[in-house]
XYZ file of C-alpha atoms in Angstrom:
625
model
C -60.766 120.555 -105.963
C -60.846 121.652 -102.347
C -64.391 121.574 -100.973
C -65.964 124.287 -98.858
C -65.870 122.136 -95.747
C -62.072 121.859 -96.040
C -61.626 125.602 -96.359
C -60.490 127.572 -93.359
C -63.491 128.895 -91.450
C -63.695 132.559 -90.518
C -66.710 133.722 -88.526
C -68.325 137.117 -88.146
C -66.513 139.990 -86.495
C -67.114 143.724 -86.719
C -65.164 143.855 -89.982
C -66.976 141.084 -91.791
C -66.389 137.427 -92.452
C -64.835 135.233 -95.103
C -63.574 131.882 -96.227
C -59.834 131.775 -96.792
C -57.894 129.015 -98.490
C -54.184 128.425 -97.952
C -54.016 131.795 -96.200
C -54.735 133.682 -99.437
C -57.560 136.235 -99.961
C -60.833 134.412 -100.322
C -62.333 135.622 -103.631
C -59.817 134.083 -106.040
C -59.906 130.567 -104.551
C -63.657 130.791 -104.281
C -63.976 131.552 -108.017
C -61.677 128.617 -108.806
C -63.727 126.370 -106.546
C -67.058 127.554 -107.948
C -66.499 127.728 -111.708
C -63.032 126.269 -112.231
C -61.527 129.620 -113.216
C -57.992 130.276 -111.975
C -57.784 134.047 -111.707
C -54.046 133.809 -111.244
C -53.459 132.341 -114.696
C -56.512 133.581 -116.610
C -55.874 136.184 -119.305
C -57.855 139.322 -118.742
C -59.417 141.059 -121.711
C -57.589 144.109 -122.985
C -59.067 147.567 -123.220
C -62.086 147.463 -125.551
C -61.822 149.386 -128.800
C -64.846 151.236 -130.085
C -63.245 151.569 -133.519
C -63.517 147.801 -134.030
C -67.311 147.814 -133.695
C -69.477 147.532 -136.796
C -72.245 150.003 -135.999
C -75.300 149.819 -138.270
C -75.719 152.972 -140.286
C -78.401 155.366 -139.099
C -81.499 155.456 -141.294
C -82.727 158.744 -139.837
C -82.813 161.295 -142.629
C -81.289 164.721 -142.283
C -84.756 166.226 -142.623
C -86.235 164.144 -139.794
C -83.222 164.785 -137.569
C -83.625 168.511 -138.252
C -87.308 168.246 -137.294
C -86.344 166.681 -133.946
C -83.632 169.289 -133.428
C -86.227 172.002 -133.852
C -87.971 170.552 -130.809
C -85.068 169.936 -128.415
C -82.247 171.994 -129.900
C -79.476 170.819 -132.201
C -77.227 169.955 -129.240
C -79.778 167.523 -127.838
C -80.272 165.233 -130.814
C -77.541 163.047 -132.251
C -76.828 160.306 -134.772
C -73.346 159.838 -133.330
C -72.276 156.177 -133.379
C -71.047 156.189 -129.782
C -74.318 157.576 -128.425
C -76.299 155.102 -130.518
C -74.280 152.119 -129.277
C -74.711 153.249 -125.667
C -78.478 153.265 -126.227
C -78.606 149.961 -128.159
C -78.849 147.527 -125.251
C -79.274 147.378 -121.499
C -76.800 145.752 -119.137
C -77.626 142.040 -119.224
C -74.937 139.456 -119.796
C -76.443 138.864 -123.230
C -76.168 142.577 -123.978
C -72.529 142.796 -122.900
C -71.502 139.671 -124.806
C -73.094 140.972 -127.993
C -71.295 144.279 -127.671
C -67.962 142.598 -126.973
C -68.534 140.116 -129.799
C -69.289 142.900 -132.289
C -72.800 141.523 -132.795
C -74.950 144.638 -133.068
C -77.742 143.961 -135.542
C -79.877 147.033 -134.900
C -79.090 150.272 -133.124
C -81.285 153.314 -132.575
C -81.008 155.634 -135.538
C -81.141 158.788 -133.472
C -80.894 159.656 -129.773
C -82.969 162.551 -128.454
C -82.688 164.292 -125.063
C -85.858 166.273 -124.240
C -85.784 168.858 -121.472
C -89.402 168.678 -120.346
C -92.759 167.054 -120.861
C -93.761 169.438 -123.643
C -90.725 168.398 -125.664
C -91.511 164.726 -125.057
C -95.036 165.313 -126.393
C -93.712 167.055 -129.489
C -91.213 164.246 -130.145
C -93.903 161.565 -129.737
C -96.251 163.393 -132.096
C -93.535 163.837 -134.701
C -92.468 160.210 -134.412
C -96.003 158.838 -134.740
C -96.665 161.102 -137.727
C -93.523 159.727 -139.379
C -94.354 156.151 -138.291
C -91.102 155.908 -136.360
C -90.382 153.721 -133.328
C -89.927 155.251 -129.867
C -87.942 153.425 -127.179
C -87.869 155.291 -123.843
C -84.452 155.203 -122.154
C -83.889 155.935 -118.460
C -80.721 154.667 -116.798
C -80.046 151.892 -119.299
C -79.637 149.271 -116.556
C -82.362 146.894 -117.771
C -81.331 143.222 -118.024
C -84.450 141.770 -119.663
C -83.982 142.999 -123.236
C -86.495 145.817 -122.840
C -84.383 148.483 -124.547
C -83.267 146.978 -127.824
C -84.852 147.585 -131.201
C -86.089 144.512 -133.018
C -83.450 143.323 -135.530
C -85.866 143.360 -138.482
C -87.230 146.843 -137.737
C -87.130 148.934 -140.944
C -88.575 152.132 -139.525
C -86.515 154.877 -137.921
C -85.837 154.033 -134.270
C -85.642 156.857 -131.729
C -84.012 156.323 -128.342
C -85.798 158.858 -126.154
C -83.360 159.534 -123.309
C -85.157 161.151 -120.359
C -81.980 161.937 -118.412
C -82.630 165.683 -118.426
C -85.964 165.199 -116.626
C -84.510 164.575 -113.181
C -86.139 166.920 -110.679
C -88.283 166.391 -107.633
C -91.012 168.791 -108.742
C -92.974 169.143 -105.517
C -93.759 167.461 -102.205
C -97.183 167.317 -100.586
C -96.091 167.061 -96.960
C -99.591 166.484 -95.617
C -100.137 163.480 -97.892
C -96.532 162.271 -98.022
C -96.489 162.465 -101.811
C -93.662 163.580 -104.098
C -93.886 164.457 -107.785
C -90.713 163.274 -109.512
C -89.682 163.571 -113.156
C -89.222 160.161 -114.724
C -85.536 160.534 -115.601
C -84.387 161.110 -112.014
C -81.827 158.492 -111.032
C -81.865 156.949 -107.581
C -79.092 158.970 -105.904
C -80.315 162.255 -107.402
C -83.914 161.892 -106.307
C -82.965 160.556 -102.866
C -80.583 163.486 -102.344
C -83.336 165.930 -103.258
C -85.823 164.184 -100.973
C -83.348 163.865 -98.080
C -82.661 167.583 -98.233
C -86.305 168.123 -97.279
C -86.391 165.335 -94.690
C -87.944 162.595 -96.854
C -87.008 159.249 -98.420
C -88.655 157.151 -101.118
C -87.470 153.938 -99.429
C -86.894 152.254 -102.803
C -83.399 150.829 -103.253
C -83.015 148.229 -106.030
C -79.582 146.776 -106.832
C -79.422 149.181 -109.784
C -80.275 152.179 -107.572
C -77.170 154.198 -108.450
C -77.963 154.225 -112.180
C -81.652 153.426 -112.695
C -84.514 155.932 -112.818
C -87.937 156.257 -111.240
C -89.524 155.973 -114.693
C -87.611 152.769 -115.332
C -88.687 151.400 -111.962
C -92.327 151.936 -112.894
C -91.890 150.587 -116.428
C -90.487 147.280 -115.130
C -92.341 146.930 -111.797
C -89.141 147.248 -109.804
C -88.624 146.101 -106.226
C -86.150 147.481 -103.690
C -84.110 146.052 -100.842
C -86.446 147.589 -98.261
C -89.722 146.635 -99.910
C -90.867 144.696 -96.846
C -91.573 148.074 -95.224
C -92.037 150.502 -98.107
C -93.512 148.167 -100.712
C -92.540 147.483 -104.315
C -92.689 150.343 -106.824
C -96.253 149.239 -107.617
C -97.168 150.007 -104.005
C -95.172 153.250 -103.909
C -96.541 154.696 -107.159
C -99.674 156.747 -106.641
C -99.950 158.974 -109.724
C -98.584 159.013 -113.281
C -98.222 161.259 -116.292
C -97.723 159.425 -119.597
C -97.272 160.998 -123.018
C -99.323 159.410 -125.779
C -100.023 160.538 -129.363
C -101.629 163.994 -129.236
C -102.642 163.475 -125.598
C -101.551 163.077 -121.995
C -102.640 160.145 -119.867
C -102.969 161.580 -116.361
C -103.589 159.542 -113.230
C -104.107 161.617 -110.108
C -102.338 160.457 -106.923
C -105.359 159.057 -105.131
C -104.976 156.714 -102.141
C -107.419 154.242 -103.718
C -110.108 154.162 -106.361
C -112.782 151.905 -107.843
C -112.724 153.450 -111.300
C -112.907 150.196 -113.215
C -109.853 148.119 -114.231
C -106.746 149.888 -112.992
C -105.059 151.966 -115.675
C -102.266 152.590 -113.165
C -101.637 148.852 -113.075
C -101.602 148.788 -116.870
C -98.812 151.356 -116.998
C -96.816 149.602 -114.268
C -94.616 147.061 -116.014
C -95.604 148.206 -119.526
C -91.960 148.786 -120.586
C -92.793 151.750 -122.789
C -95.454 149.991 -124.844
C -98.304 152.277 -123.765
C -96.490 155.603 -123.955
C -93.651 157.570 -122.404
C -93.743 158.039 -118.626
C -92.690 161.612 -117.855
C -93.632 162.013 -114.203
C -94.391 159.765 -111.244
C -96.050 160.735 -107.984
C -94.781 158.457 -105.259
C -95.471 157.856 -101.601
C -92.561 159.167 -99.517
C -91.721 158.841 -95.827
C -89.955 160.929 -93.243
C -86.338 159.829 -92.772
C -86.460 157.331 -89.892
C -84.839 158.323 -86.623
C -83.371 154.859 -86.229
C -82.177 152.408 -88.858
C -80.260 149.223 -88.079
C -79.522 146.052 -90.023
C -78.766 142.984 -87.892
C -77.225 139.690 -88.971
C -78.471 136.260 -87.974
C -77.300 132.734 -88.719
C -79.534 129.703 -89.159
C -78.418 126.078 -89.136
C -79.825 125.470 -92.613
C -82.002 126.863 -95.405
C -85.217 125.173 -94.352
C -85.120 126.538 -90.816
C -84.234 129.995 -92.072
C -87.119 130.077 -94.536
C -89.508 128.920 -91.829
C -88.334 131.828 -89.671
C -88.817 134.314 -92.528
C -92.364 133.058 -93.051
C -93.103 133.338 -89.340
C -91.805 136.919 -89.340
C -94.063 137.791 -92.290
C -97.066 136.442 -90.376
C -96.159 138.182 -87.102
C -96.790 141.698 -85.827
C -93.231 142.665 -86.775
C -92.726 145.063 -89.689
C -89.017 144.905 -90.562
C -87.719 146.846 -93.559
C -85.521 143.988 -94.757
C -85.920 140.222 -94.438
C -83.196 138.534 -96.414
C -81.610 135.116 -96.080
C -78.882 133.547 -98.206
C -78.709 129.847 -98.873
C -75.594 127.883 -97.905
C -73.843 128.544 -101.214
C -74.448 132.281 -101.163
C -73.450 132.375 -97.523
C -70.162 130.770 -98.556
C -69.732 133.390 -101.258
C -70.357 136.186 -98.752
C -67.803 134.707 -96.421
C -65.281 134.429 -99.243
C -65.530 138.078 -100.261
C -65.276 139.688 -96.844
C -62.558 141.668 -95.123
C -59.760 140.116 -93.115
C -59.398 140.994 -89.456
C -57.020 140.969 -86.523
C -57.016 141.117 -82.740
C -60.210 140.440 -80.852
C -62.388 140.349 -83.945
C -60.094 137.703 -85.439
C -60.365 135.587 -82.292
C -64.151 135.957 -82.311
C -64.346 135.109 -85.988
C -61.908 132.215 -86.104
C -62.515 130.630 -82.751
C -65.511 131.734 -80.725
C -68.294 131.812 -83.303
C -67.449 128.519 -85.042
C -67.178 126.858 -81.626
C -70.628 128.092 -80.637
C -72.127 126.832 -83.893
C -70.542 123.401 -83.696
C -71.602 123.111 -80.056
C -75.168 123.523 -81.289
C -74.640 120.605 -83.660
C -74.622 122.790 -86.762
C -72.968 121.629 -89.974
C -70.900 124.643 -91.046
C -71.426 123.715 -94.708
C -75.182 124.255 -94.317
C -75.378 127.477 -92.311
C -77.363 130.354 -93.816
C -76.773 134.047 -93.234
C -79.700 136.422 -92.829
C -79.996 140.215 -92.698
C -83.021 141.810 -91.073
C -83.521 145.563 -90.953
C -85.491 147.717 -88.529
C -86.503 151.335 -89.121
C -88.637 154.021 -87.550
C -88.818 155.623 -84.130
C -86.402 154.303 -81.527
C -89.101 152.553 -79.496
C -90.731 151.110 -82.603
C -87.467 149.692 -83.980
C -86.617 148.106 -80.627
C -90.070 146.556 -80.373
C -89.787 145.068 -83.883
C -86.387 143.583 -83.130
C -87.670 142.008 -79.936
C -90.430 140.217 -81.866
C -88.011 139.037 -84.531
C -85.408 137.841 -82.042
C -87.975 135.555 -80.412
C -88.936 134.086 -83.797
C -85.298 133.550 -84.768
C -84.604 131.740 -81.500
C -87.699 129.585 -81.902
C -86.418 128.421 -85.302
C -82.931 127.620 -84.075
C -81.188 130.754 -85.288
C -78.776 133.078 -83.529
C -78.042 136.797 -83.808
C -74.495 138.082 -84.341
C -74.995 141.834 -84.038
C -74.870 144.859 -86.325
C -71.289 144.543 -87.598
C -72.162 142.391 -90.624
C -75.183 144.585 -91.332
C -72.944 147.630 -91.593
C -70.796 145.778 -94.112
C -73.903 144.683 -96.017
C -75.033 148.310 -96.268
C -71.630 149.303 -97.618
C -71.549 146.561 -100.269
C -75.211 146.301 -101.241
C -74.874 148.063 -104.601
C -71.501 146.525 -105.525
C -72.164 142.842 -106.154
C -73.715 143.215 -109.671
C -70.409 144.554 -110.992
C -68.668 141.244 -110.323
C -70.406 140.068 -113.498
C -68.349 142.468 -115.608
C -65.137 141.329 -113.947
C -65.970 137.675 -114.589
C -66.820 138.442 -118.209
C -63.387 140.032 -118.612
C -61.923 136.724 -117.462
C -64.011 134.554 -119.803
C -66.777 133.548 -117.398
C -70.514 134.178 -117.322
C -72.322 135.562 -114.315
C -75.979 136.539 -114.305
C -79.189 136.452 -112.284
C -82.780 135.222 -112.435
C -85.476 135.964 -109.875
C -88.958 134.735 -109.161
C -91.706 134.817 -106.537
C -93.636 131.850 -105.186
C -95.993 130.968 -102.310
C -94.384 129.976 -99.011
C -95.550 126.412 -99.587
C -93.300 126.184 -102.662
C -90.208 128.157 -101.602
C -88.089 125.181 -100.550
C -89.268 123.059 -103.487
C -88.577 125.769 -106.080
C -85.185 126.564 -104.578
C -84.105 122.940 -104.860
C -85.516 122.555 -108.372
C -83.710 125.625 -109.702
C -80.390 124.424 -108.315
C -80.895 120.984 -109.851
C -81.936 122.467 -113.199
C -78.839 124.667 -113.344
C -76.554 121.773 -112.467
C -78.165 119.595 -115.130
C -77.571 122.370 -117.652
C -73.904 122.652 -116.645
C -73.556 118.891 -116.972
C -75.097 118.957 -120.444
C -72.548 121.586 -121.490
C -69.664 119.737 -119.915
C -68.661 122.781 -117.883
C -68.251 123.627 -114.224
C -70.878 125.987 -112.899
C -72.221 127.599 -109.758
C -75.628 128.729 -108.585
C -76.511 130.435 -105.320
C -79.565 132.259 -104.085
C -81.249 134.297 -101.426
C -84.757 135.162 -100.375
C -84.898 138.923 -100.851
C -88.497 140.028 -100.264
C -91.248 138.704 -98.023
C -94.994 138.888 -98.466
C -97.774 137.442 -96.357
C -98.369 134.701 -98.921
C -94.868 134.076 -100.209
C -91.451 135.415 -101.104
C -89.036 136.393 -103.850
C -86.091 134.102 -104.549
C -83.110 135.665 -106.289
C -80.638 133.328 -108.039
C -77.111 134.147 -109.175
C -75.397 131.719 -111.515
C -71.950 131.565 -113.082
C -69.889 129.272 -115.297
C -66.863 129.383 -117.571
C -67.540 129.883 -121.278
C -66.504 127.285 -123.824
C -67.079 127.693 -127.598
C -70.563 129.233 -127.815
C -71.057 131.917 -125.153
C -74.667 132.851 -125.825
C -75.764 129.351 -126.742
C -74.350 128.078 -123.457
C -75.874 130.972 -121.545
C -79.274 130.215 -123.102
C -79.048 126.588 -122.020
C -78.491 127.568 -118.393
C -80.859 130.524 -118.299
C -83.628 128.542 -119.986
C -83.286 125.661 -117.553
C -83.569 127.980 -114.556
C -86.537 129.896 -115.974
C -88.409 126.694 -116.818
C -87.821 125.399 -113.304
C -89.622 128.500 -111.998
C -92.871 127.932 -113.878
C -92.691 124.188 -113.244
C -92.585 124.803 -109.496
C -95.224 127.474 -108.860
C -93.021 130.493 -109.553
C -93.408 133.526 -111.785
C -91.040 134.279 -114.658
C -89.827 137.519 -113.059
C -90.392 139.252 -109.743
C -88.875 142.656 -110.541
C -86.696 142.671 -113.669
C -89.561 142.781 -116.154
C -90.310 140.697 -119.231
C -88.748 142.412 -122.241
C -87.488 139.808 -124.696
C -85.588 137.703 -122.177
C -88.595 136.292 -120.310
C -91.376 136.572 -122.874
C -91.065 132.946 -124.092
C -92.540 131.844 -120.738
C -95.313 134.429 -120.527
C -98.125 132.087 -121.626
C -97.062 129.544 -119.014
C -97.082 132.317 -116.427
C -100.385 134.120 -117.080
C -102.135 131.618 -119.431
C -102.684 131.933 -123.198
C -105.871 133.885 -122.585
C -103.990 136.280 -120.326
C -101.481 136.925 -123.094
C -104.360 137.420 -125.531
C -105.876 140.102 -123.305
C -102.497 141.806 -122.855
C -101.788 141.704 -126.567
C -105.233 143.166 -127.207
C -104.440 146.063 -124.870
C -101.182 146.863 -126.656
C -102.723 146.548 -130.124
C -105.629 148.834 -129.233
C -103.496 151.436 -127.470
C -100.740 151.416 -130.099
C -102.183 150.072 -133.369
C -99.195 151.104 -135.500
C -96.652 149.668 -133.068
C -94.748 152.902 -132.506
C -94.039 152.361 -128.800
C -91.224 149.875 -128.137
C -92.761 147.105 -130.266
C -91.991 143.435 -129.692
C -91.479 143.621 -125.952
C -93.407 141.537 -123.398
C -95.727 139.860 -125.938
C -93.852 138.947 -129.113
C -95.095 136.184 -131.379
C -95.229 132.943 -129.337
C -91.981 131.015 -129.665
C -92.176 128.397 -126.916
C -94.835 125.698 -127.179
C -97.118 125.933 -124.167
C -97.327 122.632 -122.375
C -100.969 121.692 -122.018
C -102.268 119.986 -118.904
C -101.867 116.204 -119.206
C -104.970 114.539 -120.663
C -103.869 111.026 -119.805
C -101.441 109.412 -117.444
C -99.079 108.678 -120.324
C -98.673 112.295 -121.393
C -95.077 113.484 -121.095
C -93.724 116.922 -120.374
C -90.645 118.883 -121.314
C -87.594 118.499 -119.116
C -86.435 121.515 -117.168
C -82.870 121.440 -118.415
C -82.621 120.030 -121.960
C -79.241 118.555 -122.687
C -79.606 118.882 -126.462
C -80.290 122.012 -128.458
C -83.315 120.957 -130.442
C -84.929 123.043 -133.141
C -87.621 124.088 -130.671
C -85.024 125.224 -128.179
C -83.280 127.322 -130.782
C -86.526 129.104 -131.500
C -86.958 130.121 -127.880
C -83.942 132.349 -127.938
C -83.376 133.803 -131.402
C -80.913 136.299 -129.949
C -78.512 133.460 -129.278
C -77.634 133.493 -132.970
C -76.363 137.043 -132.642
C -73.027 136.166 -131.081
C -70.340 134.425 -133.122
C -68.807 131.305 -131.692
C -65.626 132.365 -130.001
C -63.418 130.359 -127.714
C -62.737 133.269 -125.421
C -65.196 136.087 -125.064
C -62.614 138.563 -123.755
C -60.538 138.103 -126.929
C -63.441 138.919 -129.199
C -63.774 142.382 -130.688
C -64.912 144.635 -127.956
C -66.845 147.805 -127.389
C -65.293 150.794 -125.688
C -65.295 151.047 -121.955
C -67.878 153.794 -122.182
C -70.256 151.583 -124.135
C -71.001 149.581 -121.019
C -70.450 152.407 -118.590
C -73.379 153.865 -116.757
C -75.519 156.306 -118.741
C -74.913 159.256 -116.452
C -71.317 159.631 -117.602
C -72.021 158.797 -121.239
C -74.972 161.122 -121.361
C -72.655 164.025 -120.652
C -70.799 163.156 -123.828
C -73.867 163.455 -125.997
C -75.540 166.340 -124.194
C -73.946 169.764 -123.946
C -73.042 171.111 -120.563
C -75.570 173.654 -119.430
């Protein structure tokens, strides 16, 4: 296989940058190089057929459905199979494979679309009285298993879709606070805020389809969190529906009212009630906003620069750096060019880099954003430029940053394309102190490779540092490989190896995707057994009957917690087990859900709308008003 260093080098111009191989567009050869998948000869999956899905029969009685209809109107409650399938899972690779493999064990029995907080309260009260299960549903973009009903659940399961609660209710201009209904999706709420001169400044990868309530429920983080903060920093007030009562947290700047109930709701994934409204900190739309690109000779020097920036007086909105592999991917998926930009890309920039003694296989691409008043933005850039130079980096202008802004919400959808072609593509993210960033990065890459080797398949892993803090940073890993005979079993092997490498190297199990079912096996290793005990006690006390999204975050322990070594001869678990032992099988019971198929795309598939974004599917289940 042709290596990256033998590929034709294309540098940055105003139109982007890319690797090209044999003068063909870069993405196809890159995929073949990375995961051994020849897109030219691979058979793409045909159009999915909803009729081939075996959808579990709804257990919601006509009487109970009628009771819900009396609250929201007959047009806003449904037991329709299509609507139930759409609300069964989120959008993780595991979710999509199970849909395509016709492996739906438990769907919601009824989907309800309330119009306001009063209707949410009435639905919650009716559900608790009937001992039903309530799973709040926002944009449906969750990838941590936070939306699915437990397979053994015998009670009626309600998917409570908050898509009709999508307004910016009010803005307190003096305080810079905005009251927003929980079902407002990113583009809708930003459009409403922009119309009044404000921005929330929160832009996660899922921005176009996720909701403010979902952001709070999973402790989301956005691309510009270096300036605006994570959703935990942005959220000031909350309204949460609970049985026969409202939990109301006023939007105070700070308080010493005991343990923070606000923090309890943040990341609770629907287990403490239904979030109906969020008061967030908003900011005036900045007069100047620029994203600049920089190159560093290698990952270590780039990370050192990012740490120095976090400790400096600079306050950039974005500090992001890709490792060498992700830099190669970015180069492979860029636009072609001609004229002066082609000369700059093909000749000038590579020549400058090699003259500096850089190895072009190790270079790392960074994006740094500056926002605010014109003078402020210029001052921030000046500070950053000095730090970049000190750490051996070089700036290449705004052209790549413009391209980054255009593509920033597109990359996640490559996963669906790869799945069509019989390959897996997914992500895992963590946060760790600066002292462990380089170590954890290396360990995760080695763990993934060991997992690929154990499966006998070709795989790829790349990563970037996406968020900076004074004490550390978030590392975001993307991995891909070609399926063999057991799609979910193979996925579990790789995912488990990466996740274990996080906790083994001073990282958390998730920085911003939440826990759900996907990451809960590592929770005790993350927050200690006693921490899990306290969390479980909170959920049990607040929801003794288990009506609110049961089983998420703190299910029954399924991964043995590795105790601290008592003697020098004590051994520990490897980070990437080559064999599927009985203990490993227990860590991911969902792996049994998918039948063993040699080609995922050829398995029975769900309709295109089943994995489409909820905004379009919601219109199908909700009447036009």
